[in-house]
Amino acid sequence: MTMTPQEALEQAALAGIHCMPVPTPFAIGLINCYLIEDEPLTLIDTGPNSGRSLDELTRMLNERDHSIDDIELIVITHQHLDHIGLVEILVEHSGAEVAAIGVAAERLAAFDEDAEKEDEFAVQVMLRNGIPEDVTVALRSVSRSFRDWGSHAVVTKPLVDGEGIVLRDRRLETLHRPGHSPSDTLFWDAERKILFCGDHLISNVSSNPLISRPLDGSERRTQALVTYIDSMKKTQAMAAEIAFSGHGEPITEHVALIDSRLAAHERRKEKIYKLIAEQGSPNGYELAQSIWGNVAVTQAFLTLSEVIGHADLLVNEGRVREAENGDVVRYEAC
Ligand SMILES: [Zn+2]
């Protein structure tokens, strides 16, 4: 018998793990922070940089007889601003150590400059894939307006893949599983079969494999979906009983959930292959429009990331090739 999400939360509470959902300004809604009552007192992810989030987090900590000053260790699952936004403020109050995958440390420390570079990169990707310039300009200003919800984070405990974070009563193994973002990191409590998975898996929505700059500083874009599928297969092989996600309810059947995510990507890949074959040499923007119609500006990069991700799979399988036509990439069936 698998547990219900409610039973999973109750079981975790007995092990000192408490889910603390805080509000975000984003469509995804609440982001889950997790307090681990252990030594050191640990918080996984922080919520966005806003007064409301800080108030909510403070209130939930107070309910458990803690204040934000008591936090001793902050663990970061990935670079997105709804997860790191309060790091700076929490560290100012508490002096907490900050643990995150070391390969992302430089970028987390330079959040503003990095966000600017990431936006520039996104514009180049969009233009190369046929998105009209006015859409890229609008999207960039939307992105700038969100940036204040982030903040830089100085990582004092850079982690490597496979490294353990040792607390008094437990050990969390660091697992770098990029895909949704290049810095996605899972934390695995093998003894309790509990996995903290950030946005790597979300119970009610498919995580977006966002096209991003690689962490190694090279300018070539990541094959985000290809990487993400590899990462999901590794996670599927784990004996997790509960996966605590960055958004939504705990996942108690991760094997079945990953099966359904993989099947959905397979279907979408075949749909995109069919569109490429029918249309001759569409670009990414045309493919996105064929699938989703004229989406809101804010969705333009997400839908393009989806298209490019599936086209990458087809290119790697040798079924589709990229053809440069002027400054725009077009896809052709082989
Ligand atoms: Zn995320």
XYZ file of C-alpha atoms and ligand atoms in Angstrom:
335
model
C 0.000 0.000 0.000
C 1.388 3.371 -0.924
C 0.990 6.265 1.428
C -1.280 9.193 0.790
C 0.447 12.595 0.597
C -1.034 13.410 4.014
C 0.413 10.228 5.526
C 3.769 11.079 3.953
C 3.757 14.487 5.663
C 2.818 12.891 8.987
C 5.536 10.258 8.706
C 8.105 12.921 7.823
C 7.041 15.065 10.788
C 7.950 12.166 13.090
C 11.441 12.347 11.583
C 11.602 16.111 12.266
C 10.814 17.168 8.698
C 8.194 19.879 8.280
C 6.901 21.213 4.976
C 6.544 25.005 4.991
C 4.790 26.301 1.874
C 5.372 30.005 1.235
C 3.720 32.219 -1.395
C 5.341 33.214 -4.702
C 4.190 35.756 -7.312
C 4.421 33.044 -9.985
C 1.809 30.865 -11.661
C 3.145 27.810 -9.844
C 1.735 29.183 -6.567
C 3.350 28.114 -3.299
C 6.921 26.944 -2.975
C 7.679 24.292 -0.356
C 10.510 24.937 2.050
C 11.397 22.072 4.368
C 12.537 22.538 7.936
C 14.605 19.682 9.342
C 14.726 19.752 13.135
C 18.163 18.299 13.647
C 21.625 19.603 14.362
C 22.283 21.858 12.605
C 18.731 23.217 12.282
C 18.297 23.004 8.524
C 16.076 24.684 5.960
C 15.830 23.319 2.429
C 15.051 26.204 0.024
C 13.852 29.615 1.135
C 11.062 31.068 -0.976
C 11.245 34.253 -3.027
C 12.578 37.561 -1.738
C 9.363 39.188 -0.554
C 7.915 40.447 2.701
C 4.950 38.105 2.421
C 7.163 35.059 2.004
C 9.357 36.099 4.905
C 6.289 36.701 7.104
C 4.840 33.301 6.244
C 8.112 31.488 6.808
C 8.630 33.317 10.106
C 5.113 32.444 11.233
C 5.549 28.748 10.434
C 8.943 28.631 12.163
C 7.439 30.346 15.219
C 4.693 27.745 15.345
C 7.448 25.196 15.884
C 9.181 27.380 18.485
C 11.955 28.537 16.184
C 12.804 31.933 14.778
C 14.640 32.698 11.564
C 17.675 33.563 13.735
C 17.905 29.890 14.751
C 18.493 28.502 11.255
C 22.002 27.053 11.063
C 22.107 25.536 7.597
C 20.310 26.471 4.376
C 20.355 23.867 1.608
C 19.556 24.980 -1.950
C 17.983 22.610 -4.501
C 18.535 24.821 -7.559
C 19.198 28.278 -8.916
C 15.630 29.507 -9.570
C 14.667 32.632 -7.704
C 11.635 31.248 -5.874
C 14.034 28.843 -4.131
C 16.916 31.212 -3.300
C 15.260 34.628 -2.916
C 15.348 34.798 0.883
C 18.839 33.327 1.360
C 20.533 36.691 1.853
C 18.020 37.951 4.424
C 17.959 34.649 6.320
C 21.774 34.575 6.461
C 21.868 38.180 7.713
C 19.602 37.196 10.601
C 20.954 33.787 11.417
C 24.512 33.546 10.116
C 23.505 30.179 8.646
C 25.837 28.198 6.421
C 24.624 27.839 2.826
C 25.039 24.505 1.038
C 24.530 24.045 -2.699
C 26.077 22.137 -5.560
C 29.524 23.704 -5.938
C 29.421 24.040 -9.716
C 26.612 26.589 -9.306
C 28.265 28.616 -6.530
C 29.760 31.291 -8.735
C 26.457 31.953 -10.443
C 24.486 31.995 -7.200
C 26.928 34.557 -5.800
C 26.463 36.841 -8.801
C 22.705 36.531 -9.108
C 21.990 39.890 -10.784
C 24.755 39.725 -13.382
C 23.943 36.087 -13.981
C 20.233 36.788 -14.477
C 21.128 39.514 -16.973
C 23.383 37.124 -18.907
C 20.729 34.409 -18.788
C 18.174 36.843 -20.248
C 20.584 37.880 -23.007
C 21.196 34.244 -23.789
C 17.440 33.541 -23.878
C 16.944 36.399 -26.347
C 19.623 34.946 -28.649
C 18.033 31.474 -28.447
C 14.597 32.928 -29.202
C 15.809 34.990 -32.179
C 17.678 31.990 -33.599
C 14.487 29.979 -33.385
C 12.261 32.482 -35.135
C 10.572 34.286 -32.254
C 9.812 37.871 -33.327
C 11.994 40.552 -31.803
C 9.113 42.430 -30.163
C 8.193 39.279 -28.227
C 11.773 38.909 -26.967
C 11.826 42.559 -25.859
C 8.543 42.152 -23.978
C 9.683 38.932 -22.361
C 12.922 40.493 -21.244
C 11.113 43.288 -19.441
C 8.826 40.750 -17.749
C 11.897 38.840 -16.612
C 13.534 42.032 -15.279
C 10.425 42.839 -13.306
C 10.618 39.453 -11.581
C 14.281 39.741 -10.726
C 13.748 41.530 -7.406
C 12.194 38.317 -6.093
C 15.619 36.725 -6.282
C 18.812 37.555 -4.444
C 22.394 36.464 -4.518
C 23.447 33.574 -2.331
C 26.959 33.067 -1.025
C 27.551 29.324 -0.847
C 29.713 28.524 2.182
C 29.457 24.740 1.772
C 29.960 23.889 -1.889
C 28.873 20.279 -2.472
C 29.994 17.710 -5.001
C 27.805 15.019 -6.503
C 27.650 12.064 -4.116
C 28.826 14.019 -1.074
C 26.975 13.555 2.212
C 25.611 16.361 4.361
C 25.910 14.947 7.845
C 23.459 16.080 10.503
C 23.242 14.650 14.034
C 20.410 12.231 13.193
C 20.716 11.743 9.456
C 22.841 11.907 6.351
C 21.638 13.523 3.141
C 23.396 12.438 -0.015
C 23.902 15.124 -2.666
C 22.768 14.044 -6.141
C 23.272 16.437 -9.054
C 20.364 15.764 -11.443
C 20.243 18.624 -13.972
C 17.426 19.115 -16.468
C 14.785 21.483 -15.111
C 17.763 23.753 -14.411
C 21.502 23.058 -14.735
C 21.936 23.135 -10.944
C 19.093 20.767 -9.933
C 20.243 18.872 -6.876
C 18.438 16.159 -4.949
C 19.102 15.314 -1.308
C 18.624 11.654 -0.410
C 18.038 10.256 3.046
C 18.720 6.588 2.261
C 17.926 5.396 5.774
C 14.397 6.848 5.704
C 13.981 6.469 1.927
C 13.088 10.158 1.731
C 14.154 12.255 -1.244
C 14.118 16.048 -1.384
C 13.776 16.675 -5.084
C 13.244 20.412 -5.633
C 11.576 20.973 -9.010
C 13.094 17.825 -10.538
C 9.703 16.177 -10.001
C 6.397 17.906 -9.279
C 3.305 15.797 -8.640
C 0.643 17.678 -10.585
C 2.611 19.344 -13.402
C 5.447 18.349 -15.677
C 8.644 20.269 -14.815
C 9.832 22.554 -17.601
C 13.246 21.553 -18.948
C 14.274 25.163 -19.502
C 16.974 25.914 -22.034
C 19.782 27.499 -20.099
C 23.458 28.415 -20.155
C 25.639 25.523 -19.019
C 27.245 25.879 -15.573
C 30.745 25.441 -17.021
C 30.593 28.936 -18.495
C 30.543 27.835 -22.128
C 28.048 29.654 -24.292
C 26.601 26.631 -26.061
C 23.077 25.949 -24.874
C 22.256 22.857 -22.815
C 20.203 19.986 -24.240
C 17.919 20.460 -21.267
C 15.315 17.796 -22.044
C 17.888 15.169 -23.077
C 19.695 15.789 -19.784
C 16.440 15.841 -17.849
C 15.300 12.471 -19.193
C 18.656 10.908 -18.206
C 18.305 12.431 -14.744
C 14.714 11.177 -14.336
C 15.771 7.627 -15.253
C 18.408 7.700 -12.516
C 15.828 8.904 -10.016
C 13.353 6.250 -11.130
C 15.859 3.542 -10.140
C 15.969 4.819 -6.552
C 14.102 3.132 -3.703
C 12.422 6.340 -2.536
C 9.193 6.043 -0.579
C 8.546 9.761 -0.369
C 9.817 12.501 -2.666
C 9.353 16.000 -1.275
C 8.931 18.415 -4.129
C 9.525 22.135 -4.453
C 5.870 22.614 -5.354
C 2.692 20.668 -4.640
C 2.102 17.514 -2.637
C 4.656 14.892 -1.656
C 5.154 12.191 -4.279
C 4.668 8.649 -2.979
C 4.777 6.830 -6.316
C 7.767 8.312 -8.078
C 8.290 5.277 -10.362
C 4.791 5.562 -11.851
C 5.017 9.349 -12.022
C 8.297 9.186 -13.953
C 6.811 6.517 -16.259
C 3.968 8.872 -17.109
C 6.338 11.836 -17.613
C 8.569 9.773 -19.934
C 5.535 8.545 -21.897
C 4.242 12.115 -22.291
C 7.631 13.268 -23.635
C 7.640 10.322 -26.051
C 4.189 11.312 -27.364
C 5.162 14.951 -27.725
C 8.368 13.990 -29.535
C 6.381 11.950 -32.088
C 3.912 14.810 -32.524
C 6.771 17.217 -33.230
C 8.362 14.748 -35.640
C 5.077 14.548 -37.542
C 4.790 18.349 -37.693
C 8.366 18.668 -38.967
C 7.731 16.050 -41.647
C 4.452 17.719 -42.712
C 5.684 21.306 -42.676
C 8.996 20.709 -44.466
C 11.358 22.983 -42.580
C 9.628 24.752 -39.712
C 11.517 26.751 -37.115
C 11.012 26.320 -33.384
C 8.568 29.211 -33.113
C 6.392 27.846 -35.918
C 6.340 24.443 -34.238
C 5.375 25.996 -30.908
C 2.555 27.895 -32.607
C 1.328 24.718 -34.313
C 1.043 23.031 -30.930
C -0.069 25.810 -28.591
C -1.334 28.559 -30.926
C -0.493 32.157 -30.069
C 0.551 31.777 -26.457
C 0.974 34.617 -23.977
C 4.314 36.398 -24.254
C 5.336 35.053 -20.857
C 4.972 31.498 -22.172
C 7.029 32.032 -25.338
C 10.332 30.847 -23.886
C 8.758 27.915 -22.016
C 7.031 26.577 -25.110
C 10.156 27.140 -27.215
C 12.200 25.213 -24.622
C 9.706 22.336 -24.952
C 9.970 22.304 -28.746
C 13.771 22.547 -28.803
C 14.054 19.836 -26.157
C 12.022 17.350 -28.161
C 13.742 18.345 -31.410
C 17.096 17.646 -29.667
C 15.873 14.101 -28.942
C 14.966 13.666 -32.615
C 18.304 15.101 -33.772
C 20.177 12.729 -31.431
C 18.149 9.822 -32.845
C 19.189 10.844 -36.353
C 15.593 11.438 -37.463
C 15.764 15.217 -37.767
C 18.529 17.634 -38.655
C 19.021 21.308 -37.917
C 19.414 23.473 -41.005
C 20.689 27.040 -40.666
C 18.636 29.286 -42.863
C 19.923 32.842 -42.573
C 20.099 33.503 -38.842
C 17.295 31.097 -38.000
C 17.518 27.382 -37.256
C 15.034 25.207 -39.124
C 14.258 21.553 -38.601
C 14.051 18.989 -41.405
C 13.219 15.297 -41.313
C 16.152 13.115 -42.425
Zn 12.629 25.733 -10.585
